[in-house]
Coordinates of C-alpha atoms and ligand atoms in Angstrom, one line a residue:
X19 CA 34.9 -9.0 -12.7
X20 CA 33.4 -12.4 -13.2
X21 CA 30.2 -11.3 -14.3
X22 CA 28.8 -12.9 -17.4
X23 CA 27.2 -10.5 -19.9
X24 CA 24.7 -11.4 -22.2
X25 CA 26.4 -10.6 -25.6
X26 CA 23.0 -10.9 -27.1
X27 CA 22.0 -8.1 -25.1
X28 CA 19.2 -7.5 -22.2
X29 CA 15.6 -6.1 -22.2
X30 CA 14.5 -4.2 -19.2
X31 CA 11.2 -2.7 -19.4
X32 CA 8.2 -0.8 -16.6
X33 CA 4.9 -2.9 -16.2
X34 CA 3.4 0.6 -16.3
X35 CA 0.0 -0.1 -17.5
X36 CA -3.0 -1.5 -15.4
X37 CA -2.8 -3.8 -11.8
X38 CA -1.4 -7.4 -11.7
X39 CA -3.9 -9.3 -14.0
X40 CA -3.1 -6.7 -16.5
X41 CA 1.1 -6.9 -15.6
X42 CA 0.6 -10.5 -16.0
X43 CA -0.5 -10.4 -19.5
X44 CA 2.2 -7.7 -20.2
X45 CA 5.0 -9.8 -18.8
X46 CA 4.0 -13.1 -20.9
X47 CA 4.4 -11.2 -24.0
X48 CA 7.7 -9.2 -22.9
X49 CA 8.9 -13.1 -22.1
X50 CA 7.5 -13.8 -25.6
X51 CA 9.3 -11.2 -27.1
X52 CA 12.9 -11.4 -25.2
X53 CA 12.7 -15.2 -26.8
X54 CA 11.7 -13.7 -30.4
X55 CA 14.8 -11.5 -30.4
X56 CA 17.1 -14.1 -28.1
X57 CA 18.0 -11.0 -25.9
X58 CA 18.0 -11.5 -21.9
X59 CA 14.5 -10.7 -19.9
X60 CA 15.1 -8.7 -16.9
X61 CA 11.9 -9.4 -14.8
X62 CA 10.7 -6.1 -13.3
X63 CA 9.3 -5.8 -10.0
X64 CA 5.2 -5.9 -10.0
X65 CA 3.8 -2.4 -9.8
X66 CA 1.1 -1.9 -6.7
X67 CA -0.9 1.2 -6.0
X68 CA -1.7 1.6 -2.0
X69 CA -5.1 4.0 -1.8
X70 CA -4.0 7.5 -0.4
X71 CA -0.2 7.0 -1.4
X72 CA 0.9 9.4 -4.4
X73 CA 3.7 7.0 -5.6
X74 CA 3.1 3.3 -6.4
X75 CA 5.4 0.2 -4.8
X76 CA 7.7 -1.6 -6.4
X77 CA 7.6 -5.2 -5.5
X78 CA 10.3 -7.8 -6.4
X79 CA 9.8 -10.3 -9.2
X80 CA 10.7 -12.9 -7.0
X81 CA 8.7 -12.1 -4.2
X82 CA 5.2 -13.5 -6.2
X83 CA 7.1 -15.7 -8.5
X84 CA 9.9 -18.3 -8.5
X85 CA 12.6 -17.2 -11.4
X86 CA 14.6 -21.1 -12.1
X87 CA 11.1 -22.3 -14.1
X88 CA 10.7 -19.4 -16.2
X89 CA 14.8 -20.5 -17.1
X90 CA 13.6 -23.7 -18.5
X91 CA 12.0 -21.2 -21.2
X92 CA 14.7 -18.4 -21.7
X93 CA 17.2 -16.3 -20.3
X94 CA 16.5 -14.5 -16.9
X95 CA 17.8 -12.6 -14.6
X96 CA 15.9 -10.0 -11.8
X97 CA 16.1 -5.9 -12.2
X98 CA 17.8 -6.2 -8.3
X99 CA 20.9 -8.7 -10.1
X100 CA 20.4 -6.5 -13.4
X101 CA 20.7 -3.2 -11.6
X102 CA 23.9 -4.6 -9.2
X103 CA 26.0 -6.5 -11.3
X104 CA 25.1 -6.1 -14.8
X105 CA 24.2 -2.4 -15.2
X106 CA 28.0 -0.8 -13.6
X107 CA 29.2 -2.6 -17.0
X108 CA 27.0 -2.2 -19.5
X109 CA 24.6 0.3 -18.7
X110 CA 26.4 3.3 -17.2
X111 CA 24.3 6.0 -16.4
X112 CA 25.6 8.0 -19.6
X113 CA 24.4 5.1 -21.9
X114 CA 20.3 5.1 -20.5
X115 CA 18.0 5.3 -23.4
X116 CA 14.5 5.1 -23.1
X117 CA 12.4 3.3 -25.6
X118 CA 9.2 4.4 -26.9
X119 CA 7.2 3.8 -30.4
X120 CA 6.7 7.5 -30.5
X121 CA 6.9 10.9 -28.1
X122 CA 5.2 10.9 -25.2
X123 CA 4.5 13.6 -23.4
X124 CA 4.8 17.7 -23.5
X125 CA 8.7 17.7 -24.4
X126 CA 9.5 15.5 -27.2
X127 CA 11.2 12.7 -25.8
X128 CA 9.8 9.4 -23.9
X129 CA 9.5 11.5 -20.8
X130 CA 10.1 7.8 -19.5
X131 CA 9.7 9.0 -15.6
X132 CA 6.9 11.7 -16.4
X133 CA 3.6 10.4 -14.1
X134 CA 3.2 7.8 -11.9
X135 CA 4.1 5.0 -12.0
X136 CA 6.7 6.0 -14.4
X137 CA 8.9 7.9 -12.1
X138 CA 8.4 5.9 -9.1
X139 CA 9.6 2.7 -10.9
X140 CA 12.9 3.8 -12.4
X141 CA 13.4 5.8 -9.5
X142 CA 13.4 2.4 -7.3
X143 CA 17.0 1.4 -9.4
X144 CA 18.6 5.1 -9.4
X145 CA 17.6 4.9 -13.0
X146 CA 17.7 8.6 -15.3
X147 CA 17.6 8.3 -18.8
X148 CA 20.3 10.8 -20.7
X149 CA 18.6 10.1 -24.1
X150 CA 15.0 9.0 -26.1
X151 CA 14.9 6.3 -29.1
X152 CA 11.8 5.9 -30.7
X153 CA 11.5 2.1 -32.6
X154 CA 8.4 2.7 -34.5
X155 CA 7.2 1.0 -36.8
X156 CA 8.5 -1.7 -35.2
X157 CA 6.3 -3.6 -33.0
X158 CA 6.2 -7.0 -30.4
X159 CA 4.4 -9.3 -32.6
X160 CA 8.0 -11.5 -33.0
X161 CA 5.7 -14.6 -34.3
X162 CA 5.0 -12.5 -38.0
X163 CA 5.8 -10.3 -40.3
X164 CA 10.2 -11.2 -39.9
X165 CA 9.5 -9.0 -36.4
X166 CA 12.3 -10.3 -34.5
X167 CA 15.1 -9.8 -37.6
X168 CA 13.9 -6.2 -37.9
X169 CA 14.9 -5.2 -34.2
X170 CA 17.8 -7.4 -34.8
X171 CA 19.3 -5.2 -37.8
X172 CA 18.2 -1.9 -36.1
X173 CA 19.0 -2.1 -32.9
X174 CA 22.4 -4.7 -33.1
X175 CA 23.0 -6.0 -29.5
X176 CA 27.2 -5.1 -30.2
X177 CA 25.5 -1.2 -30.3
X178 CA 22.3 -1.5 -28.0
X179 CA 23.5 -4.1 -25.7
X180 CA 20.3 -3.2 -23.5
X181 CA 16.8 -2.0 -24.9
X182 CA 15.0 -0.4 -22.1
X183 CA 11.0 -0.2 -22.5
X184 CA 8.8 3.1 -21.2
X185 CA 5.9 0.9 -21.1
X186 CA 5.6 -3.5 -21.4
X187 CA 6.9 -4.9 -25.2
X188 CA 4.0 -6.1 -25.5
X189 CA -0.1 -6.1 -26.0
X190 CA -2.8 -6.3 -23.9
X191 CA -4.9 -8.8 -23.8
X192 CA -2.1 -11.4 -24.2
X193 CA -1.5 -11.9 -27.7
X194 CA -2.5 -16.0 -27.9
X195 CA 0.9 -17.3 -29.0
X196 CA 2.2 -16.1 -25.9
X197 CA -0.8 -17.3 -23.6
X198 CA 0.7 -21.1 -23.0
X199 CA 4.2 -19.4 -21.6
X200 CA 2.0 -19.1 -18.1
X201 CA 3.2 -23.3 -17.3
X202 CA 6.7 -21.4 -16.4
X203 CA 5.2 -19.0 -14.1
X204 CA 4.9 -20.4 -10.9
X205 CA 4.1 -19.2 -7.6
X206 CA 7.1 -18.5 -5.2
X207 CA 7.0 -20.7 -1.8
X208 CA 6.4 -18.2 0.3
X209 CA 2.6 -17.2 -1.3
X210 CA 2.4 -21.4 -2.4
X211 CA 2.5 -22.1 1.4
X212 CA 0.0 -20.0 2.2
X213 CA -2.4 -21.0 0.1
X214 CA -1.9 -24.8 1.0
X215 CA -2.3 -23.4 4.6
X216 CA -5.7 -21.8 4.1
X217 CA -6.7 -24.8 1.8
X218 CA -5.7 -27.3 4.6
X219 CA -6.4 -25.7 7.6
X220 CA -10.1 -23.3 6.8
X221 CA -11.7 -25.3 4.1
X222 CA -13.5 -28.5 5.1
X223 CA -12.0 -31.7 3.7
X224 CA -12.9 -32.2 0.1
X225 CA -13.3 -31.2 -2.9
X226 CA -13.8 -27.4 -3.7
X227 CA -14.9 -24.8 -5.9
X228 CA -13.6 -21.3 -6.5
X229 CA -14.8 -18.5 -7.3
X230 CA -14.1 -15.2 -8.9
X231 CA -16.6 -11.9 -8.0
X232 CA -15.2 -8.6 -9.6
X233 CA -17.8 -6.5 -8.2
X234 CA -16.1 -3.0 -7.3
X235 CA -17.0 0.6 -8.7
X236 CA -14.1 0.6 -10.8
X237 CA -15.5 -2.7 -12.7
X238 CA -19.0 -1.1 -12.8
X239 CA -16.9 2.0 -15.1
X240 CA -15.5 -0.6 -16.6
X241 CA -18.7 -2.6 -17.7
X242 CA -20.6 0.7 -19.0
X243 CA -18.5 0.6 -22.0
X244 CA -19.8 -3.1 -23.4
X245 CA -22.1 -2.0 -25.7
X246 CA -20.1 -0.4 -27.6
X247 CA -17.1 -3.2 -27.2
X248 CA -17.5 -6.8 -28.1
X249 CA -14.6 -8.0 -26.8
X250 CA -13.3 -5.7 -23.9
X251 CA -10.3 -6.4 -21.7
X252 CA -9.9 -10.3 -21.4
X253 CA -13.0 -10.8 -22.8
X254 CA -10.7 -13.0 -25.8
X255 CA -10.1 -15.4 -23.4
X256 CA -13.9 -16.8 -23.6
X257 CA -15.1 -15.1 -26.6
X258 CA -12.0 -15.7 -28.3
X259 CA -9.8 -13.3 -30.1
X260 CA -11.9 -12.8 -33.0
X261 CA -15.3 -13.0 -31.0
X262 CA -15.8 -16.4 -32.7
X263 CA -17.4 -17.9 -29.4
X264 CA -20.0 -14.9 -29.1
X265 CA -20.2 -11.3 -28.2
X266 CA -19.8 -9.7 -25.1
X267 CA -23.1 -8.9 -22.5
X268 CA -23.8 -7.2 -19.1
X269 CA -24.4 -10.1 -17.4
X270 CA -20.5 -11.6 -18.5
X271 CA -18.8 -8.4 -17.2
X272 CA -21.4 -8.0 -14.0
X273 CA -23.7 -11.0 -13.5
X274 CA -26.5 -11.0 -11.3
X275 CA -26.7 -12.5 -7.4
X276 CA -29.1 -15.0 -9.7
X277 CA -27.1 -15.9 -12.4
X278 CA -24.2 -16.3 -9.9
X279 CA -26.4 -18.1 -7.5
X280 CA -27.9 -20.8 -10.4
X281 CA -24.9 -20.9 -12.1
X282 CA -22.6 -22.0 -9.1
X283 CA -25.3 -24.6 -7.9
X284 CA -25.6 -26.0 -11.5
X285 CA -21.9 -26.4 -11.7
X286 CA -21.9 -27.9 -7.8
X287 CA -24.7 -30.3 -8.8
X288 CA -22.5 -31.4 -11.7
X289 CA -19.5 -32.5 -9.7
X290 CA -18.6 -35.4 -6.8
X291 CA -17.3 -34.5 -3.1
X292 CA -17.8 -30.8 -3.2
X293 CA -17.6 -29.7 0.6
X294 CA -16.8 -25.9 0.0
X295 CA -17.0 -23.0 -2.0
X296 CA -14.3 -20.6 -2.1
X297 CA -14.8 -16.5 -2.8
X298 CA -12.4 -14.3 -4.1
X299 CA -13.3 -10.4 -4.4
X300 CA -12.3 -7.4 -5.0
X301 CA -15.0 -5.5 -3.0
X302 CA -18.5 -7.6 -2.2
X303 CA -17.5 -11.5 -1.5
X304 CA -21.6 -12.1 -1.0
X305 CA -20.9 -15.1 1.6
X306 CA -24.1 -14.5 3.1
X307 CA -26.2 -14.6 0.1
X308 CA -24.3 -17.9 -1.3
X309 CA -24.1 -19.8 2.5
X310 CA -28.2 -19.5 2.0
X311 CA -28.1 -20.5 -1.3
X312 CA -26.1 -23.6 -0.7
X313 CA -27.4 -24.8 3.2
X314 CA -29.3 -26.8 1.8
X315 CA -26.6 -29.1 -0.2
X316 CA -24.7 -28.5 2.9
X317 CA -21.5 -26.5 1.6
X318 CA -19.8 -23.9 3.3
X319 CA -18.5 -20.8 1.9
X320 CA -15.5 -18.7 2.4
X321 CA -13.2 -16.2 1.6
X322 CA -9.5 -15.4 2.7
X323 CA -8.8 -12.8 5.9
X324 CA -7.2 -10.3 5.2
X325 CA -7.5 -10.1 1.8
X326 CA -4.4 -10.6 -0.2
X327 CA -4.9 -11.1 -4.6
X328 CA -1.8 -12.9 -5.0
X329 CA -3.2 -16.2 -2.3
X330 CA -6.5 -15.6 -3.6
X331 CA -5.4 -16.1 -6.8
X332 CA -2.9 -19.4 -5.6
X333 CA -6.1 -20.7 -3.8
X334 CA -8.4 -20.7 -7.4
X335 CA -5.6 -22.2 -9.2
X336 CA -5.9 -24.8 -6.5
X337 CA -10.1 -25.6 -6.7
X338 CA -11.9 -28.3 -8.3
X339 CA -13.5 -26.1 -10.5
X340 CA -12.8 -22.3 -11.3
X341 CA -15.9 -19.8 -12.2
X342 CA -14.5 -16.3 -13.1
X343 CA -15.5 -13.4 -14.7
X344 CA -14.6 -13.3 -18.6
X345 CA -13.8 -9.8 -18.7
X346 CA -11.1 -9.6 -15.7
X347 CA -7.5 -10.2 -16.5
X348 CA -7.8 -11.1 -12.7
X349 CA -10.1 -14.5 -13.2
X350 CA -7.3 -14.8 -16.3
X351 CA -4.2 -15.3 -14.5
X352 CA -6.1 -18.3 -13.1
X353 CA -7.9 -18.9 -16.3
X354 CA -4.2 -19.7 -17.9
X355 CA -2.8 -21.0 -15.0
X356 CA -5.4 -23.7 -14.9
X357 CA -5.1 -24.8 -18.7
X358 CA -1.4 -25.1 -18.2
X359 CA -2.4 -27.7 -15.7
X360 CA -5.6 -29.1 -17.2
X361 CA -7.8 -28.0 -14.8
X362 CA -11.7 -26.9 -15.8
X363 CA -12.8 -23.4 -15.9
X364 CA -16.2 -22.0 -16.7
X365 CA -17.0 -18.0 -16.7
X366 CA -20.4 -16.1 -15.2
X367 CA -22.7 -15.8 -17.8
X368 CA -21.1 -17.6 -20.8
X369 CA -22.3 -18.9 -22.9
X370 CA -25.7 -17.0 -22.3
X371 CA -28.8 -19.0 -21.6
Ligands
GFB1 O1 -5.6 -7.5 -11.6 P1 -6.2 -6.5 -12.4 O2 -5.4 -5.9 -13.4 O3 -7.5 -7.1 -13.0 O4 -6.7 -5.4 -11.4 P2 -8.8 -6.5 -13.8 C1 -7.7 -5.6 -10.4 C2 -7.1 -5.5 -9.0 O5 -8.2 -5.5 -8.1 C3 -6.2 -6.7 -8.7 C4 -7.9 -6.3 -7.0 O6 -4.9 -6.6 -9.0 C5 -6.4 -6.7 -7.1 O7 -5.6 -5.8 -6.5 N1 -8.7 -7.5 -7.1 C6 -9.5 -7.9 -8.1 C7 -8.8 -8.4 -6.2 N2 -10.1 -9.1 -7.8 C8 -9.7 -9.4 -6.6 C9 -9.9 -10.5 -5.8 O8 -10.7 -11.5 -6.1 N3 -9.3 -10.6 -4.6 C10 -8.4 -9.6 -4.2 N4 -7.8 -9.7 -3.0 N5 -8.2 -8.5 -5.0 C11 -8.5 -3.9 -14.4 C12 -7.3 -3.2 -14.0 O9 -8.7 -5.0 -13.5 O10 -9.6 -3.1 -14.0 C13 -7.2 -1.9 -14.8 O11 -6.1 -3.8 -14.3 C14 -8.5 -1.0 -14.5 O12 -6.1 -1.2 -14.4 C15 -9.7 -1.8 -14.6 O13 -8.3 -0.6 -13.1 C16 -10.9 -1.1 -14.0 O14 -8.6 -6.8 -15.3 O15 -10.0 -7.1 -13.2

C-alpha cells in the first residue's frame, strides 16, 4: 500500500484522567513529549462522561480541534487514520503492548482496559492488548535529565515502532515548558462558528467581558482540600509553579457573590465600551444577582442555551477581558489560549485584598 509509516515510530495514548480542562493539559504535554522523542502523536479522541451512562464517549480529535495547526509543530495524525491505515501494518493485534510505569491493577500487568474509561476507550478502535511493558523509571519530562535519549535507547522505534500509553505521557498541571504549545491548538470551524454566532447575534454590540463561575458540588469537594494544598489543581497557573506569586485561599477556589460582584465591576470600571458580560458555568451562572449588580452601569449579562463547555470556552477566548477561577483547568484552557494571543486575564480572588 501507499501508506507512509513513520520510521520514527507513533505514540498513541488514553486521556484517561479527569474532564476536558484536565485532557487539555494532558494532551499539551503528550504533544510535548511526541516532539522530545521525534515519534508521531496520534491525537486521541476527548473522553466525555454522560450522567447515568456506565461507559464514557469517545469524541473525535477533530471534532473540537483543527489537526493542520498543530502540524506546523510536529507530526500528526488522528486515532480514526491511525486505527485504519496505519495500525493493519504496524500494529497487528498480536503486536499490542500496553505501557505503564508500573502494575496496575489486581493481576500484574497494565490491566490497560480494567475500569472505565479505560475499557470504553480502546474498545472504541477494536483495541486488546496481548502483552504489558512497564518503562519506569523513565518518565515525560523530555526537556531534562537526557529524557528523550533514554526512551530512545530502550524502546528503539526499529523494535517498538508504536508506544501505546494506559494513561496521558504526561503531568498534570501542564508542566510550564509545554504550556505555550496551546498557540497550535485551535478550535475546529464547526464550534468557531458558533461561538462568532452567539457573539454576534445575543451579545449587544461592544466590547465584552467573560466570565468563568466553577460553582458545582464537585468543586465544593474539591476546594475542602486547600488547606492542606498550596497549590492544587491549576492553581500554578496564578500562583506559579513554585507558589512564588502566593498561596492558595477559599475565596480563589470558591469566591464569594461579593468578591465576584466587586471584583467584576472593578475590572468593568477599568475598561472602555463594555456593553455585556458573559457567564460561563458549570452549575449556578448567577445572572440575576450580576444583571442587579451591573443595571446601573447598564450592561447586560448572559450565558449560552443550552449549555455546551467547548463554545463556552470559544466564547471566553473571544471577550475583552477573561476572569476565571485559578484553580480550574477549565478557566486554564482559556487562560493559555488567551496568552498565546495576548489577551488579559485576571482570576477571582487573586491576588487577595
Ligand atoms: O474541564 P475540567 O477538567 O475542569 O472538568 P476542572 C470540569 C467539567 O465541568 C468541564 C464542566 O469539562 C465541563 O464539562 N464545566 C466546568 C463547565 N465549567 C463549565 C462551564 O463554565 N460551562 C460548561 N458548559 N461546563 C476538575 C475535573 O475540573 O474537577 C476533575 O477535571 C474533577 O476530573 C474535579 O472532576 C472535581 O479542573 O474545573
Amino acid at each position: 500500500s501507499n501508506v507512509y509509516i513513520d520510521p520514527e515510530g507513533y505514540i498513541l495514548y488514553c486521556p484517561c484522567m479527569g474532564r476536558f480542562g484536565n485532557q487539555a493539559d494532558h494532551f499539551l504535554g503528550a504533544l510535548g513529549f511526541s516532539k522530545g522523542l521525534n515519534r508521531t502523536l496520534v491525537l486521541p479522541p476527548w473522553i466525555e462522561y454522560r450522567y447515568g451512562e456506565p461507559r464514557s464517549i469517545q469524541v473525535p480529535f477533530d471534532t473540537y480541534f483543527k489537526v493542520e495547526p498543530l502540524k506546523e509543530y510536529h507530526r500528526v495524525l488522528t486515532m480514526e487514520e491511525f486505527m485504519k491505515d496505519i495500525a493493519p501494518q504496524i500494529w497487528t493485534p498480536d503486536k499490542r503492548i500496553a505501557f505503564c510505569y508500573t502494575m496496575r491493577g489486581e493481576s500484574g500487568g497494565c490491566n490497560a482496559k480494567e475500569g472505565n474509561p479505560f475499557g470504553p476507550f480502546w474498545d472504541t478502535y477494536d483495541v486488546d492488548f496481548v502483552g504489558s511493558e512497564f518503562y519506569g523509571p523513565l518518565h515525560y519530562d523530555t526537556y531534562h535529565h537526557d529524557m528523550s535519549t533514554k526512551w530512545n535507547e530502550k524502546y528503539p522505534p526499529s523494535e517498538w515502532p508504536v508506544l501505546a500509553f494506559t494513561g496521558a505521557p504526561a503531568s498534570f498541571p501542564v508542566q510550564i515548558e509545554n504550556r505555550d504549545l496551546h498557540k497550535y491548538l485551535q478550535w475546529s470551524s464547526s464550534i468557531q462558528d458558533k461561538a462568532r454566532n452567539f457573539i454576534k447575534t445575543v451579545l449587544p454590540r461592544g466590547g465584552f467581558v467573560g466570565i468563568h463561575l466553577r460553582n458545582g458540588i464537585d468543586w465544593v469537594q474539591v476546594c475542602k482540600h486547600v488547606p492542606q494544598s498550596p497549590n492544587l489543581f491549576s492553581a500554578p497557573q496564578c500562583l506559579g509553579y513554585r507558589n512564588e506569586h502566593g498561596t492558595l485561599t477559599n475565596e480563589i477556589c470558591q469566591p464569594s457573590t461579593e468578591t465576584i460582584l466587586r471584583q467584576l465591576k472593578r475590572v468593568i470600571r477599568g475598561m472602555d465600551d463594555v456593553k455585556s458580560v458573559f457567564v460561563a458555568s458549570d452549575s449556578n451562572h448567577m445572572l440575576k444577582e450580576i444583571g442587579n449588580a451591573l443595571k446601573r452601569m447598564e450592561i447586560s449579562v448572559h450565558r449560552l442555551e443550552p449549555s455546551d463547555p467547548h463554545v463556552d470556552l470559544a466564547i471566553l477566548g473571544q471577550a475583552n477581558h477573561f476572569i476565571g477561577n485559578c484553580v480550574s483547568s477549565f478557566s486554564a484552557f482559556t487562560k493559555r489560549e488567551r496568552d498565546a494571543r495576548g489577551l488579559p486575564t485576571s482570576f477571582w480572588g487573586f491576588p487577595a485584598e
